[in-house]
């Protein structure tokens, strides 16, 4: 019946196998009222740095190696951070990129600042930046030369000498590039510099820049604080969007102290429209990306400053929960992302990647905050505030533009006292592999209400939930409930190929498991002890043969609460 599955369903099918590690956050949607889930990457370096994505400036996108990259420019940027309110908005780092040094080391093997560009030396510039209450960053490459064709010396084989020199300058941030690496294993090259930086005793944020070639998100968290996930960005819509698409699926690897880095901002450099730059800035913030300004602020327009200093969008990027946003819908260039925030709010972005104005929509169920209306919506760009009672979030979005909201839900609903049918109790989060979860109907896979009577192995059930693997449904219990009984099985409409497993979780503890079930199985009774649990999560996973026709019925689910 199906040859194409949604991105959400595929991602859920992969991630749900990791339960209970990932509970109570499942797949791509965070469940309301849940705590933070563990990421599959290794633990971050335990030095307390980069608890939030770094914010600052890097000259490369605006100057490359032209002569206007010099001491005067860098000091001017630091001045503008203060006078234009960027420091107050959270920007801290003023970073040098390639071409700051001479092409050859000195007789002692040390890097030497270009005396034309930096006549007072690097430490003097760092001291000036520090004098503004800001931090200072520098650049080199994990190779024998940096990336510029002029052949400036890289750090390979000079890690400790260079790290000590950087520490003596007062460096707070190192971008370590990937050119001329001589084929040496990336983990070794970046680990050697990480160890050298650590041994200086100076706190230095370490930015690995291997362009995502070695999949650093899988191994670099104990080594550095951020890692490039893609090649270099260019100042055009297609480059920016391609990089966003590559970075979006890596959300599980990001968190406080270890961030996915989709490269620096191009906002203000002239290659995109204002709407495209607002999309750029919004997507980077939804992805918890470092926000490193890449335009020459000395010539930036008021519109550029307005984008870069948008406090509401910055607050999404800098949210202390540190969860990278995820894509919950992507159809025909209309893309919805959601990001869970520390206070229980959600940020949502509605992006129109097409060439004509289009309506982009989502639901509070898809955002993980269903049944918690009324909802307060603040438009992060227009600042308009509204109240939503329908649970549908929708906007007419111009071509290449993004509408972004901060959504504040109402209180978590509680189940009634006594014994209730679970299909009559409001859930607080729902993710479904195909179509919405249906109440008292099977899962028809498309629009709400398109299912039929719940039927397992010939037995018809009047009450229950029709789901589809891979997915989950979450309820807020607040330690008030004691028991759930339910008959589970594959709905008869699945023909002969449906195969699923049903699991029930009390908070992060699995309290019932059906094992794999197929269309040939009669319903199985699950009896789950919920005593003391704050959250109930019903999970359906693939039975091992793919997610086609995995129509999963939770039949006659009876919840007992005090």
XYZ file of C-alpha atoms in Angstrom:
562
model
C 0.000 0.000 0.000
C 2.816 2.389 0.861
C 6.136 3.038 -0.784
C 6.968 6.321 1.016
C 7.083 6.971 4.741
C 7.355 10.317 6.442
C 10.685 11.514 7.830
C 9.122 11.502 11.267
C 8.098 7.864 11.042
C 11.503 6.726 9.847
C 13.318 8.629 12.564
C 10.979 7.325 15.240
C 11.417 3.761 14.044
C 15.145 4.117 14.577
C 15.109 5.975 17.874
C 12.391 4.078 19.703
C 14.596 0.995 19.809
C 16.779 2.891 22.287
C 14.069 3.146 24.936
C 14.056 3.644 27.870
C 17.239 5.685 27.432
C 15.459 8.248 25.289
C 12.295 8.447 27.357
C 10.506 10.635 28.061
C 11.601 12.367 24.872
C 10.738 10.149 21.911
C 11.867 10.527 18.325
C 11.570 14.053 16.993
C 8.985 15.502 19.355
C 9.540 16.266 23.027
C 6.682 15.147 25.216
C 5.047 17.727 27.440
C 6.121 17.757 31.048
C 9.074 15.469 30.361
C 12.627 15.821 31.540
C 15.612 16.145 29.231
C 16.534 13.042 27.276
C 20.021 11.663 26.966
C 21.716 12.207 23.609
C 23.391 9.291 21.856
C 26.721 11.106 21.751
C 29.370 10.762 24.430
C 29.304 13.007 27.465
C 30.539 16.535 26.934
C 33.920 17.676 28.170
C 33.409 18.339 31.900
C 34.899 21.838 31.965
C 31.676 23.844 32.180
C 32.415 25.847 29.040
C 29.986 26.641 26.217
C 26.958 25.791 28.320
C 25.104 27.839 25.711
C 25.922 28.048 21.988
C 28.739 30.602 21.553
C 27.754 34.008 20.198
C 30.187 36.423 18.621
C 31.902 37.546 15.432
C 34.279 36.040 12.885
C 35.711 38.105 10.056
C 36.007 35.433 7.359
C 32.645 35.715 5.593
C 33.040 39.448 5.088
C 36.783 39.940 4.560
C 38.454 36.625 3.749
C 42.161 37.549 3.543
C 41.744 41.046 2.126
C 43.786 43.879 3.532
C 40.806 45.313 5.449
C 41.156 42.397 7.887
C 43.443 44.015 10.416
C 43.858 45.294 13.943
C 41.774 48.403 13.335
C 38.846 46.360 12.070
C 38.875 43.951 14.996
C 39.023 46.741 17.544
C 36.202 48.494 15.699
C 34.062 45.366 15.914
C 34.629 45.205 19.658
C 33.601 48.859 19.946
C 30.396 48.184 17.967
C 29.525 45.178 20.117
C 29.223 47.625 22.997
C 27.777 50.694 21.258
C 25.183 48.830 19.161
C 23.924 46.654 21.991
C 25.266 43.357 20.677
C 27.188 42.694 23.876
C 24.003 43.297 25.844
C 22.185 40.919 23.477
C 24.621 38.117 24.374
C 27.410 38.319 21.794
C 30.773 37.717 23.488
C 33.489 36.460 21.136
C 35.481 38.602 18.709
C 37.354 36.012 16.644
C 40.127 36.191 14.066
C 40.115 33.761 11.159
C 42.861 32.795 8.688
C 45.676 35.130 7.535
C 46.482 36.723 10.872
C 49.990 35.205 10.908
C 53.102 35.404 8.745
C 53.721 32.519 6.299
C 56.646 31.229 8.378
C 57.269 30.521 12.036
C 60.112 32.294 13.832
C 63.445 30.725 14.782
C 61.881 29.182 17.894
C 59.040 27.657 15.905
C 56.412 30.098 17.112
C 53.654 31.586 15.017
C 54.208 35.281 14.312
C 51.485 37.886 13.806
C 51.559 39.748 10.496
C 53.131 43.102 11.496
C 51.221 44.971 8.783
C 47.822 43.683 9.810
C 48.559 43.616 13.547
C 51.347 46.089 14.281
C 50.845 45.832 18.044
C 50.647 42.051 18.085
C 47.861 39.655 18.928
C 48.058 40.007 22.705
C 47.446 43.742 22.427
C 44.317 43.101 20.376
C 43.143 40.450 22.827
C 43.730 42.883 25.703
C 41.641 45.521 23.900
C 38.796 43.073 23.374
C 38.981 41.938 26.987
C 38.926 45.573 28.067
C 35.460 45.835 26.524
C 34.249 42.954 28.660
C 34.341 40.595 25.659
C 36.245 37.448 24.741
C 38.839 36.847 22.037
C 39.229 34.015 19.548
C 41.842 32.880 17.052
C 42.247 30.420 14.176
C 44.604 27.752 12.892
C 44.307 24.423 11.104
C 44.808 20.792 12.138
C 47.283 20.426 9.301
C 50.697 21.567 8.192
C 49.212 24.691 6.579
C 45.977 26.638 6.990
C 43.381 26.798 4.227
C 44.508 29.992 2.516
C 46.648 29.359 -0.610
C 49.329 31.674 0.794
C 50.272 28.754 3.044
C 50.185 30.043 6.594
C 51.534 27.505 9.106
C 49.085 25.086 10.686
C 49.142 23.386 14.058
C 49.827 19.756 13.125
C 52.891 18.681 15.082
C 52.975 22.016 16.945
C 49.919 21.517 19.138
C 51.484 22.205 22.530
C 53.653 25.054 21.336
C 50.699 26.744 19.642
C 48.313 26.107 22.526
C 50.767 27.674 24.955
C 51.236 30.646 22.642
C 47.468 31.126 22.331
C 47.096 30.963 26.096
C 49.821 33.611 26.467
C 47.908 35.846 24.046
C 44.783 35.524 26.202
C 42.812 33.484 23.674
C 39.359 32.331 24.806
C 38.259 30.451 21.661
C 40.089 28.420 19.016
C 38.686 27.510 15.615
C 40.739 24.529 14.398
C 40.315 23.917 10.658
C 40.980 20.824 8.519
C 43.215 21.804 5.591
C 46.505 20.096 4.706
C 45.891 17.404 7.308
C 48.319 14.923 5.683
C 45.780 12.134 6.037
C 46.255 11.911 9.798
C 43.186 10.522 11.588
C 40.827 13.328 12.584
C 40.284 12.027 16.100
C 44.023 12.063 16.746
C 44.591 15.517 15.295
C 41.752 17.140 17.209
C 42.401 15.197 20.408
C 46.057 16.274 20.400
C 45.072 19.937 20.251
C 42.276 19.490 22.805
C 44.740 17.978 25.262
C 47.248 20.734 24.611
C 44.648 23.433 25.194
C 43.482 21.768 28.388
C 47.032 21.509 29.686
C 47.579 25.253 29.375
C 45.205 25.723 32.296
C 43.380 28.492 30.442
C 39.695 27.978 29.617
C 39.556 27.961 25.800
C 36.432 26.998 23.866
C 37.488 24.479 21.216
C 35.735 24.589 17.843
C 36.499 21.558 15.651
C 36.184 22.362 11.957
C 36.568 19.182 9.914
C 33.481 20.092 7.818
C 31.604 17.047 9.125
C 33.834 14.682 7.158
C 34.583 12.353 10.084
C 31.089 12.630 11.625
C 32.459 14.439 14.688
C 29.011 14.525 16.272
C 29.533 10.814 16.968
C 32.826 11.180 18.872
C 33.882 14.766 19.549
C 31.772 15.709 22.582
C 34.449 14.780 25.148
C 37.066 16.617 23.079
C 35.591 19.915 21.962
C 32.656 22.213 22.560
C 31.335 22.512 19.009
C 32.014 20.855 15.689
C 31.292 21.805 12.127
C 28.715 19.515 10.556
C 29.052 20.716 6.946
C 31.305 22.444 4.480
C 31.591 26.236 4.341
C 28.471 28.348 3.987
C 28.100 30.793 1.094
C 26.019 33.944 1.052
C 23.074 32.604 -0.914
C 19.737 30.935 -0.213
C 20.675 27.547 -1.635
C 23.868 27.172 0.380
C 22.211 28.281 3.615
C 19.243 25.961 3.116
C 21.364 22.963 2.155
C 23.431 23.392 5.299
C 20.289 23.671 7.431
C 18.950 20.448 5.903
C 22.199 18.642 6.674
C 22.342 19.893 10.236
C 18.693 19.370 11.217
C 18.819 15.564 11.598
C 21.738 15.803 14.045
C 19.649 17.197 16.907
C 20.181 14.213 19.253
C 23.916 14.935 19.412
C 23.707 18.539 20.618
C 23.417 19.838 24.147
C 25.074 22.072 26.741
C 28.824 22.083 26.184
C 28.661 20.212 22.853
C 26.977 21.824 19.857
C 26.419 21.091 16.186
C 27.921 23.962 14.181
C 26.414 24.608 10.722
C 28.933 27.429 10.130
C 28.872 31.177 10.600
C 26.113 33.646 9.818
C 25.916 35.415 6.466
C 23.302 37.916 7.664
C 24.043 41.339 6.167
C 26.527 40.312 3.490
C 24.169 41.120 0.621
C 23.596 37.795 -1.102
C 20.136 37.145 0.340
C 16.972 39.122 0.900
C 15.928 40.370 4.314
C 13.312 37.604 4.494
C 15.953 34.994 3.673
C 18.296 36.406 6.314
C 15.507 36.256 8.897
C 14.950 32.626 7.923
C 18.699 32.008 8.237
C 18.837 33.547 11.705
C 15.679 31.757 12.846
C 16.803 28.316 11.657
C 20.224 28.701 13.286
C 18.515 29.635 16.539
C 16.047 26.752 16.308
C 19.035 24.439 15.779
C 20.856 25.771 18.876
C 23.690 26.741 16.550
C 26.572 29.049 17.464
C 25.667 32.569 16.342
C 28.872 34.008 14.894
C 28.268 37.210 12.963
C 29.978 37.131 9.580
C 29.372 40.649 8.288
C 31.482 43.775 8.718
C 29.482 45.571 11.385
C 31.191 48.873 10.560
C 29.082 49.086 7.401
C 26.036 47.065 8.467
C 22.566 48.496 7.924
C 20.017 49.121 10.682
C 18.026 46.204 9.240
C 21.018 43.889 9.717
C 21.466 45.033 13.316
C 17.750 44.490 13.836
C 18.003 40.873 12.715
C 21.167 40.115 14.668
C 19.878 41.715 17.879
C 16.384 40.188 17.920
C 16.166 39.291 21.603
C 13.255 36.863 21.219
C 15.000 34.800 18.551
C 18.290 34.897 20.447
C 16.441 33.626 23.535
C 15.437 30.535 21.560
C 19.053 29.868 20.586
C 20.318 30.555 24.104
C 17.631 28.642 25.981
C 19.333 26.907 28.938
C 17.697 23.535 28.272
C 20.025 23.293 25.283
C 17.854 21.077 23.093
C 18.328 21.470 19.374
C 15.020 21.846 17.553
C 13.719 19.116 15.301
C 11.730 18.924 12.073
C 8.185 17.674 12.672
C 6.820 18.249 9.165
C 8.382 18.690 5.743
C 6.067 18.578 2.762
C 6.671 20.234 -0.581
C 9.089 22.780 0.841
C 6.851 23.722 3.775
C 8.843 22.900 6.887
C 7.885 22.980 10.553
C 10.459 22.825 13.345
C 9.834 22.673 17.088
C 12.192 23.339 19.965
C 11.424 22.517 23.589
C 12.367 25.336 25.966
C 13.418 25.196 29.584
C 10.235 26.681 31.045
C 7.941 24.283 29.173
C 7.277 26.625 26.244
C 7.837 25.573 22.651
C 9.436 27.570 19.863
C 8.048 26.722 16.436
C 9.234 27.873 13.019
C 7.061 27.725 9.901
C 9.356 27.990 6.870
C 8.296 28.367 3.261
C 11.151 27.174 1.061
C 9.092 27.574 -2.138
C 8.891 30.484 -4.564
C 5.294 31.489 -3.811
C 3.404 32.480 -0.677
C 1.955 29.430 1.073
C 0.121 28.505 4.243
C 2.276 26.521 6.674
C 0.476 24.728 9.479
C 1.048 22.425 12.404
C -0.791 21.317 15.530
C -0.047 21.460 19.212
C -0.131 17.650 19.217
C 2.704 17.603 16.712
C 4.593 20.099 18.876
C 4.265 17.899 21.950
C 1.861 20.166 23.875
C -1.563 18.886 22.827
C -4.605 19.364 25.080
C -3.024 22.242 26.960
C -4.957 25.205 25.604
C -5.511 28.028 25.534
C -2.077 28.782 24.095
C -0.293 32.118 24.168
C 1.561 32.800 20.915
C 4.200 35.467 20.488
C 5.435 36.168 16.962
C 9.210 36.434 17.355
C 9.607 38.863 14.478
C 6.508 41.095 14.544
C 6.197 40.811 18.388
C 2.419 40.382 18.052
C 0.826 38.337 20.853
C -2.313 36.250 20.384
C -4.289 33.472 22.045
C -4.972 30.171 20.312
C -7.725 27.820 21.470
C -7.963 25.464 18.483
C -4.580 23.741 18.710
C -3.843 24.523 15.047
C -0.890 26.832 14.433
C -0.995 28.293 10.937
C 0.362 31.267 9.024
C 0.526 32.601 5.492
C 4.254 32.667 4.859
C 5.853 34.556 1.949
C 8.388 32.875 -0.297
C 11.656 31.998 1.489
C 10.344 33.511 4.716
C 9.825 32.055 8.182
C 7.183 32.804 10.774
C 8.334 31.912 14.269
C 6.346 31.732 17.480
C 7.047 31.161 21.131
C 4.125 29.130 22.399
C 3.198 29.095 26.060
C 0.767 26.267 26.835
C -1.777 26.168 29.613
C -1.509 23.803 32.584
C -1.079 20.071 32.103
C -4.449 18.273 32.131
C -5.006 15.542 34.716
C -7.104 12.380 34.360
C -10.270 12.175 36.475
C -10.548 10.166 39.677
C -11.856 6.621 39.413
C -11.594 4.386 36.376
C -11.738 5.975 32.923
C -11.373 4.908 29.332
C -7.994 6.301 28.275
C -9.455 7.476 24.982
C -11.560 9.923 27.007
C -8.505 11.344 28.809
C -6.554 14.207 27.156
C -2.995 13.306 26.258
C -0.173 15.787 26.713
C 1.999 14.612 23.835
C 1.490 12.481 20.751
C 3.799 11.299 17.999
C 2.526 8.862 15.382
C 4.262 7.107 12.508
C 1.533 7.808 9.981
C -1.487 10.069 10.392
C -2.767 11.111 13.823
C -3.601 8.777 16.690
C -7.353 8.149 16.544
C -9.713 7.958 19.505
C -12.147 5.000 19.431
C -11.209 4.295 15.807
C -8.402 2.528 14.003
C -5.587 4.461 12.383
C -6.543 5.388 8.839
C -3.068 6.816 8.188
C -4.168 10.154 6.793
C -6.755 12.693 7.983
C -8.238 12.616 11.462
C -11.355 10.450 11.649
C -10.570 8.292 8.612
C -10.252 5.028 10.573
C -12.882 2.389 11.270
C -13.931 0.261 14.241
C -10.988 -1.077 16.239
C -10.714 -4.767 15.355
C -8.093 -7.276 16.570
C -8.212 -10.814 15.191
C -11.931 -10.530 14.526
C -12.866 -8.954 17.865
C -14.362 -5.458 17.660
C -13.728 -2.880 20.398
C -15.836 0.224 20.985
C -13.201 2.130 22.963
C -9.478 2.608 22.478
C -6.705 4.311 20.544
C -5.686 3.599 16.964
C -1.971 4.231 16.490
C 0.733 3.460 13.934
C 4.362 2.492 14.540
C 6.617 4.121 15.356
C 4.995 6.424 17.867
C 4.067 7.315 21.403
C 1.253 8.856 23.413
C 1.924 10.560 26.743
C -0.350 11.419 29.670
C 0.320 13.521 32.753
C -0.491 11.546 35.920
C 1.078 13.632 38.699
C 1.475 10.472 40.829
C -2.319 10.120 41.083
C -2.872 6.906 39.143
C -2.259 3.282 40.034
C -3.124 0.978 37.147
C -3.678 0.651 33.411
C -5.194 -2.424 31.780
C -5.413 -2.671 28.012
C -5.811 -5.217 25.222
C -3.283 -4.670 22.448
C -2.848 -6.024 18.953
C -2.445 -5.316 15.251
C -5.639 -4.073 13.665
C -7.235 -6.385 11.103
C -7.023 -3.663 8.450
C -3.251 -4.253 8.351
C -3.704 -7.247 6.032
C -0.920 -9.755 6.634
C 2.280 -7.736 7.049
C 1.696 -5.612 10.154
C 4.087 -6.405 13.031
C 4.515 -4.236 16.119
C 5.475 -4.289 19.802
C 3.574 -2.434 22.529
C 5.311 -1.033 25.600
C 4.064 0.946 28.589
C 6.330 3.257 30.572
C 5.801 4.752 34.017
C 8.112 7.753 33.756
C 11.275 6.082 32.326
C 10.538 2.597 33.708
C 9.059 0.006 31.370
C 6.155 -1.634 33.208
C 4.618 -3.727 30.414
C 5.744 -5.196 27.086
C 3.660 -7.216 24.635
C 6.551 -8.573 22.623
C 6.202 -8.638 18.831
C 2.651 -9.097 17.582
C 1.313 -9.706 14.070
C -2.111 -9.846 12.432
C -2.340 -13.547 13.258
C -2.235 -12.887 17.013
C -5.272 -12.454 19.229
C -5.246 -9.446 21.543
C -2.920 -9.609 24.530
C -3.806 -8.123 27.895
C -1.255 -5.746 29.448
C -1.591 -4.817 33.118
C 0.690 -1.958 34.184
C 1.425 -0.696 37.680
C 1.522 3.114 37.534
C 1.825 3.798 41.250
C 3.842 6.944 41.916
C 4.367 7.735 38.248
C 4.168 11.299 37.009
C 4.010 10.344 33.353
C 2.422 7.489 31.395
C 3.789 6.792 27.922
C 2.324 4.287 25.463
C 4.922 3.300 22.881
C 4.500 1.353 19.646
C 7.598 0.126 17.821
C 8.140 -1.735 14.582
C 8.098 -5.515 14.921
C 11.171 -5.969 12.756
C 9.845 -6.025 9.193
C 9.519 -2.316 8.510
C 6.729 0.088 9.388
C 4.330 -0.580 6.502
C 0.801 -1.357 7.735
C 1.844 -1.265 11.403
C -1.641 -0.341 12.620
C -1.494 -0.731 16.382
C -4.628 -0.805 18.572
C -4.748 0.021 22.268
C -8.165 -1.521 22.879
C -10.372 -0.821 25.922
C -7.585 0.931 27.875
C -8.814 1.441 31.457
C -6.950 3.919 33.680
C -7.475 3.890 37.443
C -6.619 7.039 39.406
C -7.156 8.407 42.907
